[in-house]
Each structure stands twice: as C-alpha cells, then as structure tokens.
CSV table of N, CA, C and O and ligand atoms in Angstrom, one decimal:
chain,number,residue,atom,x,y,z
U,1136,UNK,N,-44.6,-31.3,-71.7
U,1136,UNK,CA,-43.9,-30.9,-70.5
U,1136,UNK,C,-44.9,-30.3,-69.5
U,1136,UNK,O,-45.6,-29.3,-69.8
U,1137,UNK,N,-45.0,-30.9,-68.4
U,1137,UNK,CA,-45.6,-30.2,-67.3
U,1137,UNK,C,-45.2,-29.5,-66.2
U,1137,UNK,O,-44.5,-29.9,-65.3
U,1138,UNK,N,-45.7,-28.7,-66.3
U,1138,UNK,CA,-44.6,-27.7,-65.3
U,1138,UNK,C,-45.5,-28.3,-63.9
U,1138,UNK,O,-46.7,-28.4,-63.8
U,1139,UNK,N,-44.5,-28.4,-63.1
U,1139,UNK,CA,-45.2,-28.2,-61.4
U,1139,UNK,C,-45.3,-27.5,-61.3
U,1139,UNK,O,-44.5,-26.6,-61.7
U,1140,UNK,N,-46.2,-27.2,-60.7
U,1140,UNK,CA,-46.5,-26.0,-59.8
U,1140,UNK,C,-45.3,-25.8,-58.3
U,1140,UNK,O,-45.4,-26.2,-57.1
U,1141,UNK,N,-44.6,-25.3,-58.8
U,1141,UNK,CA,-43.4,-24.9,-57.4
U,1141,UNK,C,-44.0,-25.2,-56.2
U,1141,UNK,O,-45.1,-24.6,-56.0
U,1142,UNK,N,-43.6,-26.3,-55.2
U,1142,UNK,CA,-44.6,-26.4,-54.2
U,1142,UNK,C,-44.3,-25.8,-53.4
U,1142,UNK,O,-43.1,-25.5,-53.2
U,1143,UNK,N,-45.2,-25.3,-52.7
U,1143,UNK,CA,-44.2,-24.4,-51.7
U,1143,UNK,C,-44.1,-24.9,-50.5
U,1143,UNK,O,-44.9,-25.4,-49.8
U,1144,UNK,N,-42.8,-24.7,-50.3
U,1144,UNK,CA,-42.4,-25.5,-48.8
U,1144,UNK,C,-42.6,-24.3,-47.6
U,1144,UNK,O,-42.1,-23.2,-47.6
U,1145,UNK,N,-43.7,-24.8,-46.6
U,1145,UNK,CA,-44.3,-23.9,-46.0
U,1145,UNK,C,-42.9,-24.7,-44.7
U,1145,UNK,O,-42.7,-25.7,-44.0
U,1146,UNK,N,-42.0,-23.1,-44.9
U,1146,UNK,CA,-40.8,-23.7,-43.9
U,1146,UNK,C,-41.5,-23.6,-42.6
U,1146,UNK,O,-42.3,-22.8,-42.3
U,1147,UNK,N,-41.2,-24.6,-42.0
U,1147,UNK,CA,-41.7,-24.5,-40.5
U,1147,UNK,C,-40.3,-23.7,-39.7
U,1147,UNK,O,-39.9,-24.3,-38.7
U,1148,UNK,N,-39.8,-22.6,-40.0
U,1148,UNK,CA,-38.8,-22.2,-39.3
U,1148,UNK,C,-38.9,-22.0,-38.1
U,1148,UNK,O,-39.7,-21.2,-37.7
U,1149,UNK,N,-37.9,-22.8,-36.9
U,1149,UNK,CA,-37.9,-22.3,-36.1
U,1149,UNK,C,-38.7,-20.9,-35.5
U,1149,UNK,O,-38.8,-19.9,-36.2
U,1150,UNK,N,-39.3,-20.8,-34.2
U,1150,UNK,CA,-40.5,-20.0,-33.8
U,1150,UNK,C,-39.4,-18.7,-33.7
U,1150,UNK,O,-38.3,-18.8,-33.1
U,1151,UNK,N,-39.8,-17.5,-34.3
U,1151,UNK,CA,-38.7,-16.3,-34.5
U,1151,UNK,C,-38.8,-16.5,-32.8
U,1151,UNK,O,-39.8,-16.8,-32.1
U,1152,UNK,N,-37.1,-16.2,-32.3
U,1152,UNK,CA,-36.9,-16.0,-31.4
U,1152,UNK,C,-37.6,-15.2,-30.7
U,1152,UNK,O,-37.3,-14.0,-30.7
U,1153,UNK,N,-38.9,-15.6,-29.9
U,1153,UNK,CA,-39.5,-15.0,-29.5
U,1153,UNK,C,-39.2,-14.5,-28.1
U,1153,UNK,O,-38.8,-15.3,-27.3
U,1154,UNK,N,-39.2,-12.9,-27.6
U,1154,UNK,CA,-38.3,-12.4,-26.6
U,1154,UNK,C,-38.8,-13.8,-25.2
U,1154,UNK,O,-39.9,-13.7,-24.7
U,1155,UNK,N,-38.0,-14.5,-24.9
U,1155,UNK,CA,-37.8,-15.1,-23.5
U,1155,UNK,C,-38.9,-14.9,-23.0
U,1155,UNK,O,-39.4,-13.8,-22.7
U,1156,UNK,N,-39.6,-16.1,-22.8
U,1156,UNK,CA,-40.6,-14.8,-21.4
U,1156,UNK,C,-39.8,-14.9,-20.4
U,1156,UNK,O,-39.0,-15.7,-19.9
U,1157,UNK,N,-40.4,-13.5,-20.3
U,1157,UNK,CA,-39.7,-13.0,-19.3
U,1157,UNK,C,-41.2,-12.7,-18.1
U,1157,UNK,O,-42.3,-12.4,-18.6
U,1158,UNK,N,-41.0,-12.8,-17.2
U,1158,UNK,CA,-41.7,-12.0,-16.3
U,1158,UNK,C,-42.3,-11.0,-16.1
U,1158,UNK,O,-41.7,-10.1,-15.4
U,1159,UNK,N,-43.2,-10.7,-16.5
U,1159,UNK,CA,-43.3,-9.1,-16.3
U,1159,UNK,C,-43.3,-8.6,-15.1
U,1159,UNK,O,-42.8,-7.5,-15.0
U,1160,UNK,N,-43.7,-8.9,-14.4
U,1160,UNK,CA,-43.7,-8.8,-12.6
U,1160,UNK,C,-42.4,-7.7,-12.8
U,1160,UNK,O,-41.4,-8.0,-13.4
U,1161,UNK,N,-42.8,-6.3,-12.2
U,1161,UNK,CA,-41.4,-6.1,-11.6
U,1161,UNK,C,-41.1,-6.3,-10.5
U,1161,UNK,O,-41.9,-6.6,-9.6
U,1162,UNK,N,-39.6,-6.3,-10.4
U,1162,UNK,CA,-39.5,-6.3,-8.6
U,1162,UNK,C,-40.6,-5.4,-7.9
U,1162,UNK,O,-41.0,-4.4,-8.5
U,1163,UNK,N,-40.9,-5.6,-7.1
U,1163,UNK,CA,-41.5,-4.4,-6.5
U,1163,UNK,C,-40.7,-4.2,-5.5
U,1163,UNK,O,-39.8,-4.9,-5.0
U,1164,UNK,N,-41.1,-3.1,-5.2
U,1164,UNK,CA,-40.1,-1.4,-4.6
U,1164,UNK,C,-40.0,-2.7,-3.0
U,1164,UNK,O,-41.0,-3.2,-2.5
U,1165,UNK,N,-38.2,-2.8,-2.4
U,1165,UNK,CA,-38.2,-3.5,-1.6
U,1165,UNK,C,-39.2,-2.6,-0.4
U,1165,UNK,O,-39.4,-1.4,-0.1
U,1166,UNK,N,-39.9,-3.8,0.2
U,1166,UNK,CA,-40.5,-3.5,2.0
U,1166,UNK,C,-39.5,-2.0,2.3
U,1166,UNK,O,-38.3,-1.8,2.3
U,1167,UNK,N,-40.3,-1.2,2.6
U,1167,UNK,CA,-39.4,0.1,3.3
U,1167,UNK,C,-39.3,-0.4,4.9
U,1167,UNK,O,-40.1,-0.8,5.8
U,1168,UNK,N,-37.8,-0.4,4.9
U,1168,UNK,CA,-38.2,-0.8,6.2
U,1168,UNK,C,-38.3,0.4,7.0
U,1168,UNK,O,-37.5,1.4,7.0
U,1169,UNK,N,-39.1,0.3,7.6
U,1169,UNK,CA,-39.7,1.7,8.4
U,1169,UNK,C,-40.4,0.6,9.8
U,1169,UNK,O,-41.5,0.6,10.4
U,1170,UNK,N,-39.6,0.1,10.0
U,1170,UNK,CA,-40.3,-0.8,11.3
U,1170,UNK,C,-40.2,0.4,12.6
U,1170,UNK,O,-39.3,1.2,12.6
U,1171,UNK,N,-41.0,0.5,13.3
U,1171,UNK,CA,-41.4,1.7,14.1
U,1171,UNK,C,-40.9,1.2,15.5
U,1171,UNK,O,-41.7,0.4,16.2
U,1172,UNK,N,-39.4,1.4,16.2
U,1172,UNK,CA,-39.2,0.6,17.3
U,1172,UNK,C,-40.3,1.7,18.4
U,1172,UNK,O,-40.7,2.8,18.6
U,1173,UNK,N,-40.5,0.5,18.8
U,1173,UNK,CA,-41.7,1.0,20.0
U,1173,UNK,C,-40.7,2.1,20.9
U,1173,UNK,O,-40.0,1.6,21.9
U,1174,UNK,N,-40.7,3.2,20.7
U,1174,UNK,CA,-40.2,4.1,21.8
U,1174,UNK,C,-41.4,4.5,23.2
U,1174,UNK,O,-42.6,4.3,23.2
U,1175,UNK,N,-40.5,5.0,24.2
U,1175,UNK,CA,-41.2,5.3,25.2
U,1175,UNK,C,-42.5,6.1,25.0
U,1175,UNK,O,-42.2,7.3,24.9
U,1176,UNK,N,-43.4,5.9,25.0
U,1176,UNK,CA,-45.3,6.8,24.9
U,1176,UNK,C,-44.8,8.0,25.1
U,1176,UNK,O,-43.9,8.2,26.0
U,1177,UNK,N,-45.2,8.8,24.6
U,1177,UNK,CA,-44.7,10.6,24.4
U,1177,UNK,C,-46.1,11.0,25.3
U,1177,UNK,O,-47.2,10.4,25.4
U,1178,UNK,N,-45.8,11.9,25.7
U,1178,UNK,CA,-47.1,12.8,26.3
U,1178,UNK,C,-46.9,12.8,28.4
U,1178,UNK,O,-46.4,12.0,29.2
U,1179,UNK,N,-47.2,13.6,28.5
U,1179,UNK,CA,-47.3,14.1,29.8
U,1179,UNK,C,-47.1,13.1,30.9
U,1179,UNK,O,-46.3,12.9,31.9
U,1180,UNK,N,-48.1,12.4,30.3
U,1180,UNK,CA,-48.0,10.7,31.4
U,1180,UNK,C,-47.4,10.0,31.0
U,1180,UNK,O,-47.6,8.9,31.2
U,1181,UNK,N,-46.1,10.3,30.1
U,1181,UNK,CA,-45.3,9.5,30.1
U,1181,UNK,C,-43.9,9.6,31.5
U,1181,UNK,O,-43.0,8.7,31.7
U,1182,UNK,N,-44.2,10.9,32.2
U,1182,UNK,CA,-43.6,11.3,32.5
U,1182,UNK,C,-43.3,11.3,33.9
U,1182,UNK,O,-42.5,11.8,34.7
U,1183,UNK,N,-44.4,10.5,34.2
U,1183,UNK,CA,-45.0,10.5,35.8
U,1183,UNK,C,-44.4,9.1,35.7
U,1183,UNK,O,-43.9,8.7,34.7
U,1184,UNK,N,-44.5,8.4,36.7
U,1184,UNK,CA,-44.8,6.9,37.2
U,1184,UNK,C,-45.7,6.7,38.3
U,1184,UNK,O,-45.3,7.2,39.4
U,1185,UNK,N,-46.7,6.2,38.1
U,1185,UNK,CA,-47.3,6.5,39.2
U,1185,UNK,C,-47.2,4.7,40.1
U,1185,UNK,O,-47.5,3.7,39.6
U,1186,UNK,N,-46.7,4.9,41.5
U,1186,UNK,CA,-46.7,3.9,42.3
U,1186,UNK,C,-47.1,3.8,43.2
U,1186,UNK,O,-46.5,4.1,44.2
U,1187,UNK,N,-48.5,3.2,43.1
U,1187,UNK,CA,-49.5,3.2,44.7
U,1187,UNK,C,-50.0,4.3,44.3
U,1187,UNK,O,-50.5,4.6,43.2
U,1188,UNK,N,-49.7,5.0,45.6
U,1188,UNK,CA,-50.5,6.6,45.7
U,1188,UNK,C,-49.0,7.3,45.7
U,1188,UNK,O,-49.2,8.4,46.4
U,1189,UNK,N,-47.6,7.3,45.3
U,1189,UNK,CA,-47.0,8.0,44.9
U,1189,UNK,C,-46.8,8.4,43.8
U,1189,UNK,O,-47.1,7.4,43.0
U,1190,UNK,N,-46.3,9.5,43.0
U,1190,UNK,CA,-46.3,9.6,41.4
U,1190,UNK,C,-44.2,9.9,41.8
U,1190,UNK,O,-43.6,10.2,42.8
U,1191,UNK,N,-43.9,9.6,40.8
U,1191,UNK,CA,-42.6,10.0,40.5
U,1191,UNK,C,-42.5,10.5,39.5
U,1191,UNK,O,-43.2,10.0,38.7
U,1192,UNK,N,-41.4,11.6,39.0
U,1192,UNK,CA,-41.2,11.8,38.0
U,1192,UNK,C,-40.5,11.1,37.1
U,1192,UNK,O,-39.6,11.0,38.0
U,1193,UNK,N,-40.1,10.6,36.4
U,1193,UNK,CA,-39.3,9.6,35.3
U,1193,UNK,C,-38.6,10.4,34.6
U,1193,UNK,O,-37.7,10.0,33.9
U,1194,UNK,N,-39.0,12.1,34.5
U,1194,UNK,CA,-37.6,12.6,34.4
U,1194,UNK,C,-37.2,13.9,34.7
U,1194,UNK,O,-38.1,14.7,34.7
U,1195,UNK,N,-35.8,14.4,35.2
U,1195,UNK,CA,-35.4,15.2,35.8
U,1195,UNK,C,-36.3,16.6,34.9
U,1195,UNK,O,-36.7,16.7,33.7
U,1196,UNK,N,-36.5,17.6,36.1
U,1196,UNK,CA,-37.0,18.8,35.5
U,1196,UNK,C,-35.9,19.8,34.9
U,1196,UNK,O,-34.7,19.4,35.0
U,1197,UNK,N,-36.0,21.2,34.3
U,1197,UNK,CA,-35.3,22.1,33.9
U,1197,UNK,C,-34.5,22.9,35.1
U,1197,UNK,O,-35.1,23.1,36.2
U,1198,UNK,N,-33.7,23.2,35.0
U,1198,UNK,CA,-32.9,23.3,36.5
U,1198,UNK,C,-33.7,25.0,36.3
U,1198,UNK,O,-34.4,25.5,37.2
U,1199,UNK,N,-33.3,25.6,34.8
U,1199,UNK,CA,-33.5,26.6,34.7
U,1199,UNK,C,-34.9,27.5,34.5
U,1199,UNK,O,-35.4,28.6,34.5
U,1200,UNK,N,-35.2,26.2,34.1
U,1200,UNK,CA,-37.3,26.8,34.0
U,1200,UNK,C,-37.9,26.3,35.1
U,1200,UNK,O,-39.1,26.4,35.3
U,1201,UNK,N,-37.1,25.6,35.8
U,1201,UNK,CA,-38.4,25.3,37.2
U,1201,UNK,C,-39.0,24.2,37.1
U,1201,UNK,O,-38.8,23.6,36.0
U,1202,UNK,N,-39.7,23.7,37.8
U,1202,UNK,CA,-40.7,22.4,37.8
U,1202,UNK,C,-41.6,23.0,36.6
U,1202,UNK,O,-42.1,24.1,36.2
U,1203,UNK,N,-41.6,21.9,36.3
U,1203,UNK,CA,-43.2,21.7,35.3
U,1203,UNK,C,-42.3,21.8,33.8
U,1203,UNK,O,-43.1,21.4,32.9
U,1204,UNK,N,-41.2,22.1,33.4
U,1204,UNK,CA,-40.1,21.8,32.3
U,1204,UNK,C,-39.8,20.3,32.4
U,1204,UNK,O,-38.9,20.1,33.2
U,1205,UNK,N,-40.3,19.5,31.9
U,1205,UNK,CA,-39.0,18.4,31.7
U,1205,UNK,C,-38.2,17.7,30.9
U,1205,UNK,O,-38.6,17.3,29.8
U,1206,UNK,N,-37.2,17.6,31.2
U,1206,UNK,CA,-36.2,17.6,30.1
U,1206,UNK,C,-36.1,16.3,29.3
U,1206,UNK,O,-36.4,15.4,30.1
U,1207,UNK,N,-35.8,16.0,28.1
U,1207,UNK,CA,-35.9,15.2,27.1
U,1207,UNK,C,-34.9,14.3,27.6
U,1207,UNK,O,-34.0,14.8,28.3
U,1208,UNK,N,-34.9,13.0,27.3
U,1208,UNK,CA,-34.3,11.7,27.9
U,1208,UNK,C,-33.4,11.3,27.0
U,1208,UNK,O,-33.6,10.3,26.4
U,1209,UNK,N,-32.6,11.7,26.8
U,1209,UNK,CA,-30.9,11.1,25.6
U,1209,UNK,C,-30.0,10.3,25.9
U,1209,UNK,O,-29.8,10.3,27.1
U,1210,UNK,N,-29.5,9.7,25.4
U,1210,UNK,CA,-28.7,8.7,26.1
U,1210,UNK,C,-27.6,8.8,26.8
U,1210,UNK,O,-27.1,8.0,27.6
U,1211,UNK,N,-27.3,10.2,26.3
U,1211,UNK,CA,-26.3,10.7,27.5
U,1211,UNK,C,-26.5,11.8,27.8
U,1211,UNK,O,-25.6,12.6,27.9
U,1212,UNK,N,-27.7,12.1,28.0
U,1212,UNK,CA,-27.8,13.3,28.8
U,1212,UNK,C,-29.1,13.9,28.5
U,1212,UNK,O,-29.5,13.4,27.5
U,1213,UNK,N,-30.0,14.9,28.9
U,1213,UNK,CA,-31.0,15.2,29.3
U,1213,UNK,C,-30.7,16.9,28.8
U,1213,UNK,O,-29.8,17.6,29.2
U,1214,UNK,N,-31.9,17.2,27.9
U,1214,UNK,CA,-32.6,18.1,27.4
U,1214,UNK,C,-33.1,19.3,27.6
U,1214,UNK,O,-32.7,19.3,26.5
U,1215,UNK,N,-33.6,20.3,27.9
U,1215,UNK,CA,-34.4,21.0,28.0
U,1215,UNK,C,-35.0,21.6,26.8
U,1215,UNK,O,-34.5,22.5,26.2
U,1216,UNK,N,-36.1,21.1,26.4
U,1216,UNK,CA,-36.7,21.8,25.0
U,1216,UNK,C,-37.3,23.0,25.2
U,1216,UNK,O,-38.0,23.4,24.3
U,1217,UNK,N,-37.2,23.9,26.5
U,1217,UNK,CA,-37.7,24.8,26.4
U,1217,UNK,C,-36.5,26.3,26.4
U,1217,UNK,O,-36.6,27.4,26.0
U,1218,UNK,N,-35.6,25.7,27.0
U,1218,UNK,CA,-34.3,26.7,27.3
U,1218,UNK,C,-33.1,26.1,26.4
U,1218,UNK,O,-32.3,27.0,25.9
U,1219,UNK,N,-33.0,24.6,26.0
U,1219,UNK,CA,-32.0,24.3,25.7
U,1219,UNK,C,-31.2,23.9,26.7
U,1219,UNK,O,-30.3,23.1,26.3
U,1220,UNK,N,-31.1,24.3,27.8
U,1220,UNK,CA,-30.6,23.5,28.8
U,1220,UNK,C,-30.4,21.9,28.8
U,1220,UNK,O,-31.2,21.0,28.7
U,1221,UNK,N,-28.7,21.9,28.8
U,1221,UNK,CA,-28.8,20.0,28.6
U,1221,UNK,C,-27.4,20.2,29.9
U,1221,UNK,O,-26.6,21.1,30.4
U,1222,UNK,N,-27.9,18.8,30.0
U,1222,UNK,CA,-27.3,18.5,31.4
U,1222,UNK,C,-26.7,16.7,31.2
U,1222,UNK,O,-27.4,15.7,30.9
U,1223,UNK,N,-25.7,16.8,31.4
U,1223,UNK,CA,-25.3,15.4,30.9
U,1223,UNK,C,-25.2,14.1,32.1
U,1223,UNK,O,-25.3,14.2,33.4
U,1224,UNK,N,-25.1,13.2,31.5
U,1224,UNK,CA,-25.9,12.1,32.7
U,1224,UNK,C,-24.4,11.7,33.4
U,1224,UNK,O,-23.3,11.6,32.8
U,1225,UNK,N,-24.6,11.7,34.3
U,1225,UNK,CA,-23.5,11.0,35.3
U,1225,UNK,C,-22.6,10.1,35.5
U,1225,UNK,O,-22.4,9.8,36.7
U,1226,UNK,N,-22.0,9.4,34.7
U,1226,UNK,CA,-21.8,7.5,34.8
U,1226,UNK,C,-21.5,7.2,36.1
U,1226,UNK,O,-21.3,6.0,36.5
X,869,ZN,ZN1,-35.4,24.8,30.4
C-alpha cells in the first residue's frame, strides 16, 4: 500500500476581497468662494473725481461734522462714520 502523499490543492481562491480601490484622493475642501467683487478703491482719492481742473466730491459730506467728513456710500443712504449721522438717499 502506498500512501500518497495528500496533494495539496494550493486553492487558488478567489483574491480575498480586497477593499475596492478606492481613491484615496480626498475631495478636497470645495474652492472657497471668496471671489473679491471689485468694490469702489477705499481711500481719500476715492472720494474726489477729479475733471479737468475741477475736483468734485463723489460723496456728500457730514452735515454735522463739516466738510472734510465724508459720509459712507449705502445703497440707500449715506453714513457718517464719524458722528453716525445717516441721511437717507432721495428716490
Ligand atoms: Zn459726522
């Protein structure tokens, strides 16, 4: 009697479910949108217009602080950041 040697059946099982590839990429963090709408240039000269050899003001002064206050530009109405003075726009 000869015994075999048990052969061994080298199972080829199926590849263990190996996790999916997956992507590793994460999303990345969506675009912030922080798009910067071009507002009117801040600063002193923004405040003037100057035409020819005239300057104009482009915006009303502080009724209550005098010239040289000028009041912040709102959509409905106008500012004073130094008194608080607001004065509302006219339609
Ligand atoms: Zn004022």
């Amino acid at each position: 009697m000869s015994k075999k040697p048990p052969v061994k059946k080298e199972e080829v099982s199926a590849a263990a479910p190996a996790a999916a590839e997956s992507a590793p990429a994460k999303p990345q963090k969506a675009e912030k949108k922080r798009e910067k709408k071009h507002k009117e240039e801040k600063g002193v000269h923004a405040m003037y217009k100057v035409d020819g050899d005239k300057v104009t003001r482009a915006r009303p002064t502080c009724e209550r602080c005098g010239p040289g206050y000028f009041m912040a530009d709102h959509h409905d109405r106008y500012t004073c950041g130094h008194c608080g003075f607001t004065r509302y726009k006219q339609k």
